[in-house]
XYZ file of C-alpha atoms in Angstrom:
709
model
C 71.232 84.488 25.619
C 68.094 85.863 23.803
C 66.260 85.805 27.221
C 69.115 87.927 28.796
C 69.026 90.397 26.022
C 65.225 90.896 26.243
C 65.565 91.410 30.037
C 67.996 94.198 29.425
C 65.441 95.958 27.250
C 63.335 98.880 28.686
C 60.043 97.634 30.069
C 57.972 99.271 27.219
C 60.053 97.259 24.755
C 59.637 94.100 26.551
C 55.900 94.664 26.633
C 55.857 95.653 22.979
C 57.639 92.263 22.052
C 55.116 90.416 24.112
C 52.242 92.070 22.471
C 53.575 91.401 19.029
C 54.109 87.545 19.930
C 50.642 87.316 21.284
C 49.097 88.866 18.278
C 51.056 86.497 15.983
C 49.510 83.732 18.111
C 46.007 85.055 17.365
C 45.495 86.349 20.872
C 44.502 89.923 20.259
C 42.815 90.596 23.621
C 46.093 89.919 25.503
C 48.177 91.560 23.038
C 45.986 94.639 23.585
C 46.846 94.764 27.301
C 50.703 94.660 26.644
C 50.382 97.368 23.657
C 48.533 99.505 26.123
C 51.117 99.148 28.939
C 53.797 99.882 26.387
C 51.963 102.939 25.020
C 51.469 104.491 28.353
C 55.230 104.555 28.857
C 56.452 105.377 25.479
C 54.636 106.995 22.550
C 56.504 105.312 19.710
C 55.049 105.465 16.017
C 55.161 101.704 15.287
C 53.768 100.922 18.716
C 50.953 103.498 18.456
C 49.863 101.975 15.097
C 49.895 98.383 16.284
C 47.689 99.463 19.193
C 45.260 101.267 17.007
C 45.056 98.351 14.478
C 44.532 95.911 17.347
C 41.686 98.029 18.735
C 40.076 98.116 15.273
C 40.448 94.347 14.970
C 38.569 94.038 18.379
C 35.755 96.459 16.995
C 36.699 99.084 19.692
C 36.769 101.995 17.105
C 35.903 104.691 19.921
C 39.046 103.615 21.939
C 41.047 103.557 18.748
C 39.958 107.066 18.269
C 41.252 108.112 21.399
C 44.578 106.603 20.901
C 44.595 108.195 17.578
C 44.279 111.835 18.980
C 47.267 110.989 21.169
C 49.329 109.689 18.351
C 48.533 112.833 16.279
C 49.938 115.035 18.973
C 53.301 113.128 18.917
C 53.539 112.019 15.269
C 51.735 114.293 12.864
C 52.158 113.552 9.125
C 50.852 110.976 6.472
C 50.841 107.960 8.697
C 48.438 109.574 11.390
C 46.131 110.587 8.409
C 46.157 106.981 7.097
C 45.299 105.604 10.555
C 42.569 108.276 10.941
C 41.090 107.051 7.590
C 41.119 103.404 9.056
C 39.323 104.447 12.117
C 36.776 106.502 10.081
C 36.240 103.335 7.964
C 35.464 101.279 11.027
C 32.955 103.841 12.170
C 31.263 103.659 8.890
C 32.047 107.278 8.054
C 33.113 106.934 4.321
C 33.421 110.658 3.556
C 35.824 111.259 6.466
C 37.860 108.145 5.568
C 38.336 109.247 1.942
C 39.357 112.921 3.002
C 41.762 111.305 5.380
C 43.300 108.742 2.964
C 43.553 111.723 0.333
C 45.424 113.848 2.749
C 47.710 110.983 3.791
C 48.863 110.660 0.147
C 49.184 114.392 -0.154
C 51.518 114.322 2.716
C 53.368 111.174 1.665
C 52.687 110.331 -1.935
C 54.554 107.100 -1.607
C 52.439 105.647 1.264
C 51.126 102.736 -0.679
C 48.770 101.428 2.092
C 46.829 104.673 1.912
C 46.762 104.314 -1.657
C 45.238 100.777 -1.596
C 42.778 101.859 1.268
C 41.533 104.517 -1.068
C 41.148 102.309 -3.986
C 39.053 99.881 -1.896
C 36.829 102.693 -0.486
C 36.210 103.934 -4.153
C 35.228 100.539 -4.968
C 32.891 100.262 -2.067
C 31.339 103.600 -2.947
C 30.796 102.338 -6.574
C 33.190 105.037 -7.885
C 34.898 102.533 -10.152
C 36.720 104.947 -12.451
C 38.684 106.407 -9.343
C 39.054 102.973 -8.004
C 40.811 101.783 -11.126
C 43.113 104.911 -11.120
C 44.001 104.220 -7.491
C 44.677 100.707 -7.833
C 47.114 101.392 -10.838
C 48.890 104.014 -8.605
C 49.210 101.328 -5.806
C 50.592 98.781 -8.332
C 53.242 101.307 -9.532
C 54.528 101.396 -6.038
C 54.051 97.702 -5.362
C 54.249 95.875 -8.685
C 54.780 92.464 -7.192
C 51.625 92.409 -4.978
C 49.838 89.856 -7.190
C 46.839 89.582 -4.724
C 46.043 93.306 -5.354
C 46.637 92.728 -9.025
C 43.992 90.114 -9.076
C 41.898 92.450 -6.811
C 41.847 94.927 -9.655
C 41.491 92.260 -12.321
C 38.455 91.094 -10.577
C 36.878 94.429 -10.109
C 37.707 95.248 -14.004
C 35.984 92.088 -15.005
C 32.925 93.090 -13.142
C 32.738 96.734 -13.862
C 35.330 97.744 -16.277
C 37.336 96.579 -19.364
C 37.370 92.775 -19.499
C 40.029 92.836 -21.987
C 42.255 94.704 -19.381
C 41.124 92.261 -16.706
C 42.257 89.302 -18.925
C 45.727 91.028 -19.515
C 46.096 91.436 -15.666
C 45.165 87.827 -15.093
C 47.717 86.802 -17.534
C 50.352 88.875 -16.027
C 49.935 87.188 -12.548
C 49.757 83.638 -14.246
C 53.044 84.438 -15.918
C 54.604 85.318 -12.662
C 52.834 82.385 -10.779
C 52.240 79.626 -13.237
C 51.164 77.127 -10.482
C 48.181 79.216 -9.876
C 45.689 77.628 -12.350
C 42.641 79.333 -10.968
C 44.167 82.499 -12.264
C 44.313 81.116 -15.663
C 40.756 80.178 -15.516
C 39.910 83.692 -14.877
C 42.104 84.906 -17.730
C 40.342 82.526 -20.180
C 36.837 83.243 -18.932
C 35.761 85.799 -21.305
C 37.443 84.214 -24.018
C 35.495 81.010 -23.583
C 32.368 82.617 -24.682
C 33.794 83.946 -27.984
C 35.924 80.730 -28.983
C 35.778 77.939 -26.578
C 37.573 75.721 -29.019
C 40.706 78.037 -28.844
C 40.497 78.053 -25.221
C 40.679 74.236 -25.150
C 43.588 74.177 -27.543
C 45.347 76.597 -25.252
C 44.642 74.403 -22.175
C 45.896 71.194 -24.032
C 49.137 73.082 -24.895
C 49.596 74.058 -21.321
C 48.991 70.457 -20.146
C 51.621 69.238 -22.600
C 54.192 71.846 -21.340
C 53.230 71.139 -17.610
C 52.146 67.455 -17.349
C 51.718 67.617 -13.728
C 48.953 70.242 -14.246
C 47.205 68.050 -16.747
C 44.150 66.973 -14.303
C 43.571 70.367 -12.664
C 43.767 72.004 -16.173
C 41.097 69.458 -17.426
C 38.953 70.428 -14.541
C 39.339 74.149 -15.398
C 38.597 73.449 -18.930
C 35.321 71.787 -18.079
C 34.282 74.881 -16.134
C 35.140 77.139 -18.973
C 33.318 74.818 -21.438
C 30.227 74.545 -19.303
C 29.883 78.249 -18.857
C 30.296 78.756 -22.610
C 27.394 76.169 -23.213
C 29.749 73.396 -24.596
C 28.271 70.833 -22.387
C 29.417 67.578 -24.201
C 33.025 69.063 -24.356
C 32.767 69.829 -20.591
C 31.872 66.187 -20.002
C 34.954 65.006 -22.060
C 37.238 67.353 -20.076
C 35.825 65.815 -16.770
C 36.378 62.209 -18.141
C 40.059 63.205 -18.759
C 40.431 64.454 -15.160
C 38.548 61.307 -13.913
C 41.201 59.176 -15.712
C 43.765 60.102 -13.309
C 44.074 57.425 -10.643
C 45.437 60.004 -8.300
C 42.451 62.415 -8.622
C 41.161 63.583 -5.290
C 37.469 64.125 -4.653
C 36.714 61.958 -7.685
C 33.143 61.362 -6.479
C 32.391 65.017 -6.825
C 33.632 65.313 -10.368
C 32.018 62.175 -11.302
C 28.552 63.643 -10.061
C 29.190 66.889 -11.791
C 29.923 65.060 -15.092
C 26.577 63.407 -15.014
C 24.477 66.516 -13.866
C 25.804 69.028 -16.344
C 23.326 70.500 -18.642
C 22.592 73.744 -20.417
C 18.986 74.972 -19.356
C 18.413 76.436 -22.822
C 17.223 73.371 -24.762
C 16.375 73.192 -28.426
C 13.123 71.475 -28.066
C 10.857 69.505 -25.585
C 12.241 66.321 -26.794
C 15.803 67.413 -25.577
C 14.261 68.267 -22.445
C 12.771 64.914 -21.918
C 16.001 63.154 -22.773
C 17.740 65.191 -20.148
C 15.096 64.410 -17.687
C 15.459 60.595 -18.381
C 19.304 60.769 -18.059
C 18.924 62.582 -14.721
C 16.332 60.239 -13.395
C 18.655 57.279 -14.052
C 21.541 59.004 -12.439
C 19.673 59.925 -9.156
C 18.017 56.511 -9.003
C 21.548 54.755 -8.762
C 22.931 57.120 -6.183
C 24.655 55.266 -3.307
C 25.598 56.904 -0.085
C 29.171 56.958 0.807
C 30.450 54.795 3.760
C 32.136 57.702 5.394
C 32.420 61.504 4.962
C 34.109 62.658 1.774
C 34.585 66.296 2.801
C 37.560 66.768 5.253
C 36.756 67.964 8.830
C 38.386 71.250 7.944
C 36.254 71.762 4.783
C 39.345 72.483 2.693
C 38.038 70.239 -0.047
C 34.411 71.388 0.090
C 34.368 73.460 -3.137
C 34.131 70.500 -5.641
C 31.264 69.055 -3.748
C 29.440 72.344 -3.043
C 29.545 73.528 -6.784
C 27.077 70.989 -7.611
C 24.069 72.328 -5.635
C 23.642 75.491 -7.975
C 22.939 73.059 -10.896
C 19.445 72.452 -9.385
C 18.521 76.042 -9.815
C 19.097 75.552 -13.632
C 16.758 72.631 -13.726
C 14.014 74.788 -12.413
C 14.103 76.655 -15.892
C 13.180 73.276 -17.765
C 9.773 72.711 -15.897
C 11.171 69.587 -14.236
C 10.021 68.035 -10.999
C 13.262 68.160 -8.977
C 11.947 67.341 -5.601
C 12.939 63.656 -5.718
C 16.257 64.607 -7.264
C 16.994 67.198 -4.426
C 16.046 64.764 -1.850
C 18.187 61.892 -3.181
C 21.108 64.234 -3.585
C 20.565 65.929 -0.324
C 20.979 62.438 1.496
C 24.036 61.686 -0.408
C 25.508 65.297 0.184
C 24.802 65.138 3.849
C 26.492 61.766 4.062
C 29.470 63.228 2.470
C 29.904 66.163 4.895
C 31.708 65.785 8.155
C 29.334 65.608 11.404
C 29.305 68.397 13.908
C 28.252 68.360 17.512
C 24.626 68.148 18.322
C 22.640 71.329 18.621
C 22.464 72.765 22.131
C 18.947 74.339 22.599
C 18.574 77.160 25.131
C 15.591 79.389 26.009
C 15.231 83.168 25.592
C 13.009 85.747 27.117
C 12.487 87.063 23.532
C 12.394 84.804 20.379
C 15.866 84.975 18.725
C 15.691 85.021 14.832
C 18.693 84.827 12.418
C 18.833 85.662 8.929
C 21.503 84.784 6.486
C 21.512 87.184 3.423
C 23.563 87.045 0.075
C 24.237 90.585 -1.271
C 22.473 90.616 -4.455
C 19.629 91.995 -6.447
C 16.920 89.609 -5.549
C 17.697 89.816 -1.765
C 17.951 93.647 -2.052
C 14.448 93.684 -3.857
C 12.509 91.282 -1.851
C 13.973 90.980 1.551
C 15.886 94.074 2.673
C 12.625 95.936 3.397
C 11.388 93.242 5.560
C 14.232 93.671 7.899
C 14.707 97.518 7.524
C 11.061 97.939 8.758
C 10.669 95.048 10.996
C 7.843 95.989 13.490
C 9.192 97.333 16.659
C 6.210 95.879 18.523
C 7.260 92.393 17.171
C 9.305 91.628 20.161
C 12.215 89.616 19.024
C 16.128 89.412 19.058
C 17.225 89.709 15.484
C 20.676 88.697 14.172
C 21.632 89.284 10.498
C 24.444 87.284 9.025
C 26.053 88.813 5.820
C 27.489 86.258 3.253
C 30.934 87.166 1.769
C 30.207 89.710 -0.881
C 32.037 88.899 -4.374
C 31.266 92.481 -5.520
C 30.473 95.817 -3.652
C 27.508 96.461 -5.974
C 24.781 95.909 -3.345
C 25.697 97.249 -0.123
C 22.834 95.776 2.040
C 25.200 95.390 5.156
C 25.830 99.119 5.433
C 22.007 100.006 4.848
C 20.721 97.572 7.356
C 23.660 98.276 10.015
C 22.635 102.099 9.854
C 18.960 101.679 9.839
C 18.786 98.847 12.403
C 21.363 99.319 15.191
C 19.168 97.398 17.429
C 19.889 94.166 15.591
C 23.065 91.959 15.761
C 25.168 92.247 12.522
C 27.558 89.598 11.702
C 29.934 89.444 8.551
C 30.416 85.774 7.885
C 33.868 84.589 7.215
C 35.284 83.403 3.767
C 35.996 80.035 5.332
C 32.946 77.873 5.562
C 33.929 76.095 8.676
C 34.253 79.536 10.474
C 30.983 80.863 8.956
C 29.169 77.790 10.257
C 30.505 78.302 13.667
C 29.607 82.105 13.624
C 26.017 81.117 13.061
C 25.864 78.115 15.422
C 27.383 80.350 18.251
C 24.320 82.619 17.945
C 22.155 79.881 19.344
C 18.991 81.210 17.574
C 15.674 79.608 17.961
C 14.982 80.165 14.269
C 17.498 80.335 11.250
C 16.151 81.762 7.882
C 18.234 80.933 5.051
C 16.998 83.272 2.172
C 18.627 81.669 -0.974
C 19.254 77.854 -0.693
C 20.397 76.074 -3.931
C 21.053 79.419 -5.974
C 24.278 80.287 -7.813
C 26.038 80.986 -4.489
C 26.563 77.626 -2.564
C 27.280 78.737 1.059
C 23.657 78.685 2.093
C 23.109 75.447 0.416
C 25.905 73.815 2.619
C 24.547 75.610 5.659
C 21.070 74.167 5.024
C 22.655 70.606 5.366
C 23.200 71.076 8.934
C 21.095 71.589 12.027
C 22.151 75.058 13.183
C 18.818 76.143 14.950
C 15.791 74.205 16.278
C 13.792 75.783 13.380
C 15.112 76.276 9.834
C 13.146 78.200 7.181
C 13.465 79.142 3.721
C 11.256 81.078 1.171
C 10.679 81.812 -2.442
C 14.049 83.085 -3.120
C 15.529 79.710 -2.873
C 15.284 77.744 -6.145
C 12.324 75.561 -5.128
C 12.300 72.953 -2.257
C 15.702 72.225 -0.630
C 15.059 68.393 -0.366
C 16.914 68.561 2.950
C 15.500 66.834 6.201
C 17.313 69.688 8.195
C 14.981 72.355 6.663
C 11.610 72.713 8.471
C 9.504 75.144 6.546
C 8.978 76.826 3.289
C 7.541 80.190 3.631
C 5.072 80.844 0.587
C 1.642 82.401 -0.047
C -1.734 81.382 -0.816
C -1.289 83.617 -3.828
C 1.730 81.759 -5.122
C 0.625 78.208 -4.685
C -2.049 76.053 -6.442
C -4.989 75.212 -4.350
C -4.648 71.429 -5.432
C -2.145 69.878 -3.071
C 0.931 72.314 -3.454
C 2.702 70.577 -0.392
C 3.733 67.758 -3.101
C 6.377 70.106 -4.387
C 8.020 70.600 -0.976
C 10.039 68.331 1.304
C 9.553 71.237 4.029
C 6.312 71.820 5.551
C 4.751 74.458 3.357
C 3.574 77.632 5.318
C 1.143 79.704 3.380
C 0.724 83.410 4.153
C -2.296 85.324 2.995
C 0.288 88.109 1.714
C 3.162 87.713 -0.599
C 6.360 86.853 1.439
C 7.985 90.104 0.667
C 7.731 93.810 0.997
C 9.055 95.859 -1.906
C 9.652 99.271 -2.961
C 8.108 100.730 -6.020
C 9.993 101.839 -9.051
C 10.607 105.449 -9.773
C 8.814 107.002 -12.754
C 10.929 108.396 -15.324
C 10.831 112.143 -15.698
C 10.901 111.761 -19.509
C 9.875 108.424 -21.232
C 12.550 107.815 -24.082
C 11.680 107.538 -27.652
C 11.692 104.200 -29.496
C 14.492 105.419 -31.771
C 16.735 105.559 -28.783
C 16.630 101.909 -28.457
C 17.022 101.399 -32.256
C 13.297 100.215 -32.515
C 10.838 101.190 -35.163
C 8.350 103.843 -34.075
C 5.283 102.300 -35.820
C 5.563 98.728 -34.644
C 3.633 96.987 -31.860
C 6.476 95.996 -29.342
C 6.080 92.764 -27.474
C 8.836 92.653 -25.103
C 10.225 89.852 -22.966
C 13.096 91.218 -20.799
C 13.925 88.120 -18.894
C 16.966 85.815 -18.791
C 17.258 83.865 -21.942
C 17.528 80.747 -19.779
C 13.734 81.344 -18.774
C 12.596 80.769 -22.345
C 11.499 77.039 -22.466
C 11.040 75.687 -25.901
C 7.230 75.512 -25.340
C 6.971 79.363 -25.455
C 8.456 79.584 -29.052
C 5.197 78.708 -30.569
C 3.479 81.509 -28.685
C 6.001 84.093 -29.955
C 5.703 82.789 -33.359
C 1.633 82.998 -33.443
C 1.915 86.525 -31.930
C 4.085 87.673 -34.734
C 2.243 85.633 -37.460
C -1.071 87.301 -36.382
C 0.532 90.808 -35.931
C 2.140 91.832 -39.103
C 3.255 95.166 -37.267
C 4.612 93.076 -34.273
C 8.155 93.037 -32.997
C 9.506 90.711 -30.401
C 12.221 92.160 -28.146
C 14.367 89.989 -26.019
C 17.427 90.798 -23.693
C 20.652 89.036 -24.110
C 23.907 89.330 -22.308
C 26.537 90.038 -25.050
C 29.176 88.294 -23.034
C 27.155 85.032 -23.291
C 26.963 84.469 -27.137
C 26.613 80.627 -26.634
C 23.412 80.973 -24.982
C 22.271 83.746 -27.403
C 23.179 81.818 -30.406
C 21.501 78.532 -29.350
C 18.197 80.392 -28.685
C 18.487 82.184 -32.295
C 19.408 78.619 -33.786
C 16.365 77.285 -32.232
C 13.936 80.074 -33.470
C 15.494 80.254 -36.705
C 15.183 76.467 -37.226
C 11.454 76.756 -36.566
C 10.472 80.115 -37.848
C 13.001 81.457 -40.329
C 10.689 83.781 -41.854
C 10.094 85.719 -38.533
C 13.669 86.186 -37.611
C 13.684 89.757 -38.989
C 11.207 90.916 -36.542
C 13.044 89.467 -33.306
C 15.337 91.924 -31.717
C 17.883 90.843 -29.238
C 19.035 93.784 -27.181
C 21.893 93.950 -24.675
C 21.139 93.893 -20.972
C 20.784 97.419 -19.661
C 20.774 99.495 -16.546
C 17.641 99.728 -14.509
C 16.461 103.149 -15.627
C 16.978 102.058 -19.418
C 15.051 99.001 -18.778
C 12.140 100.867 -17.268
C 12.171 103.149 -20.250
C 11.975 100.149 -22.540
C 9.109 98.719 -20.624
C 7.136 101.913 -20.914
C 7.392 102.289 -24.663
C 6.394 98.596 -25.152
C 2.667 97.689 -26.105
C 2.785 94.556 -23.833
C 5.213 92.743 -21.779
C 5.370 88.907 -22.046
C 5.832 86.722 -19.013
C 7.844 83.528 -19.955
C 6.378 80.160 -18.683
C 7.215 78.022 -16.770
C 9.628 80.167 -14.834
C 8.406 83.905 -15.009
C 9.469 87.387 -13.881
C 9.968 88.412 -10.137
C 11.637 91.866 -9.645
C 11.130 92.758 -13.368
C 7.416 92.077 -13.362
C 6.969 94.010 -10.044
C 8.790 97.016 -11.846
C 6.716 96.939 -14.840
C 3.410 96.647 -12.991
C 4.537 99.682 -10.708
C 5.057 101.585 -13.937
C 1.628 100.647 -15.088
C 2.855 98.189 -17.897
C 0.600 95.457 -18.768
C 1.959 91.796 -18.499
C 0.388 88.679 -19.968
C 0.984 85.653 -17.880
C 0.081 82.078 -17.972
C 0.782 80.594 -14.406
C 2.273 77.257 -14.232
C 2.157 74.547 -11.612
C 5.130 75.698 -9.511
C 5.955 78.865 -7.544
C 8.388 80.152 -9.975
C 5.835 80.378 -12.807
C 3.240 81.978 -10.606
C 4.818 85.186 -9.370
C 3.254 87.584 -11.906
C -0.110 85.915 -11.421
C 0.289 86.429 -7.572
C 0.926 90.062 -8.197
C -2.202 90.331 -10.198
C -4.199 88.608 -7.387
C -2.554 91.046 -4.936
C -4.026 94.017 -7.106
C -7.187 92.339 -7.827
C -6.650 92.381 -11.609
C -7.324 89.187 -13.839
C -7.634 90.758 -17.281
C -4.080 89.783 -18.560
C -4.001 86.218 -16.849
C -4.161 83.576 -19.534
C -5.929 80.157 -19.110
C -3.609 78.295 -21.595
C -1.215 79.080 -24.294
C -3.867 79.870 -26.818
C -5.280 82.385 -24.380
C -1.904 83.815 -23.836
C -1.584 84.704 -27.601
C -5.047 86.105 -27.691
C -4.564 88.500 -24.757
C -1.098 89.546 -25.866
C -2.412 90.298 -29.399
C -5.366 92.318 -28.008
C -2.977 94.365 -25.923
C -0.508 94.776 -28.706
C -3.149 95.797 -31.366
C -5.945 97.386 -29.391
C -4.533 100.572 -27.998
C -7.784 101.622 -26.300
C -7.763 98.277 -24.195
C -4.071 98.674 -23.394
C -4.737 102.169 -22.025
C -7.600 101.056 -19.953
C -5.696 98.139 -18.426
C -2.428 100.295 -17.933
C -4.774 102.784 -15.998
C -6.369 100.117 -13.960
C -2.860 98.621 -13.092
C -1.431 102.145 -12.167
C -4.494 102.593 -9.914
C -3.988 99.349 -8.028
C -0.271 98.798 -8.206
C 0.436 100.453 -4.713
C -1.105 97.180 -3.316
C 2.130 95.554 -4.152
C 4.330 97.873 -2.287
C 4.843 99.060 1.199
C 2.520 96.397 2.204
C 2.253 96.894 6.165
C 0.029 93.823 6.397
C 2.569 91.694 4.790
C 5.314 93.120 6.959
C 3.230 92.276 10.107
C 2.209 88.823 8.951
C 5.833 87.773 7.993
C 7.143 88.903 11.498
C 4.221 87.210 13.436
C 4.761 83.943 11.372
C 8.467 83.649 12.005
C 8.021 84.637 15.682
C 5.400 82.047 16.090
C 7.520 79.348 14.601
C 10.468 80.344 16.793
C 8.229 79.902 19.863
C 7.199 76.576 18.855
C 10.693 75.089 19.722
C 11.416 77.847 22.493
């Protein structure tokens, strides 16, 4: 009967139905054919919209623009303006998209889709106040759209009022109590202030909802770990592991043993954790079969372990044996994939995977933006899913290098891996393996290209047999057998493996009182993550303040991480209580404010054994002297490498005692500070816009790609 009814419909309606069915079956190319046939016969508004949306889905924005003009002739009004904004977004014209969405809302104020599109556009443009307003207006029209409610809450949590974000999370959780991940977000910021209260709340919820006891225990462990309550986090994981029906128990058992807070009280505590981890990694046994399902739907609990290795680096621990042991275990836990198919190219094909964050933007974006045209290579750039819109490298690189292939990786790991594999690149460059984002860590476990490379933005060696080269520099590594720190073959460039932009000089340097700092003090600043402050540096800080009665030590802390801040303060107060009035903890600040703080300081202190990277480059670009003592491993030698690049060794210390001497001389002898500052300013250009480094990096990667071409 239904077939008879369809056959009686006009031909355009039959084509419309066929197209809609094909689109629902994920066949957009065939659907487009039927939509186009129907549109030629009948210019119906719903049909036109589906045709335009399908063209946009297939990245055919120019064709969509042509249909849009036809649509405008037949159906002027708010909807066509909304579609006009969608087309402009697809073409990268954000101002035109904004104008179109705003016009759509003037014509049809209740058009919720235009309101949501405008909110997302504002967020992409970093216009957060306008984004918040548009999101709220959308929610007044669609109050039960909980996914958008969460979208606003996430944006609020990142760039707005965290209390308001918590309220929004709570509203969603009340309506959808099965979504415990929303509860976790709701409790996230509370955990830093009162982890005990959070645990009590979770216990109450577990009592009220016994079937959620295990998942709530896992969430409690996450909250407690972030809050710095490591032993309590282990207890929560033990509670989850007591459930005989717990899925992926191996992942949670590994996580329980590997948890630690990188900010330790003393060196003895570091050694105890090192012994604990040595015992754990020594007894690891490979699974008999993969633990991660073939569709990767249970990947997350396993993948969350990799970023812990980046924390170990702050403790000056030798992690290569641990990474190699866990790498074999993790690769055995993953499902296998078909063997790599190698093909030849006329030009070398290089693929880069980029996270959208500050380190990649600082150290890697310019390498690709100014890739030498004469370096004949096919380039593909793969952008990891971006959790925040803050660093818009994709739009910058897409606009500046239209000759590259640009791929936005899927939120699904399985799909993102296939996107990369389908490129069939000769060389795959994974920029940030084993950092706080686990996508690249898992990608690195597979053979997706004949040559796979990483570099200094990864947290040390990967420990993986599938990674072939680690790109570093003669300036960054020790002369005495640096290969021992790497499972990959270490490739040393003469230049630094980066090309950076210089900082902008401030038009007016701020006064010290604007930061709440005394005008007559000698300021010793260490504006690095508190995690980087190994207990061994405490003695240097104390000796500097002991020998300079006018000295003030300035550290930067995140106010939303009081557990870390309080542990550092407790550590310092336990050893040097009389110096605490001269230790200032200032909140993290915007870039311009940080540059101002650097320029009013007497000297900047580079922490060992994990020093500054971007911050050190910015300080030297502003002529600010930095005292550094290079360690054995790359992450403690970056500031030293900058000084080598500039040909200046005056502030490079030979040992901790020399570190203190040089800091005091800069802090207390204004003439030497001015002399060294002038010397740095005269040579800091050697760090930036380094065309030789640009050429060397490109040549190196092309040569490596050709080695398996």
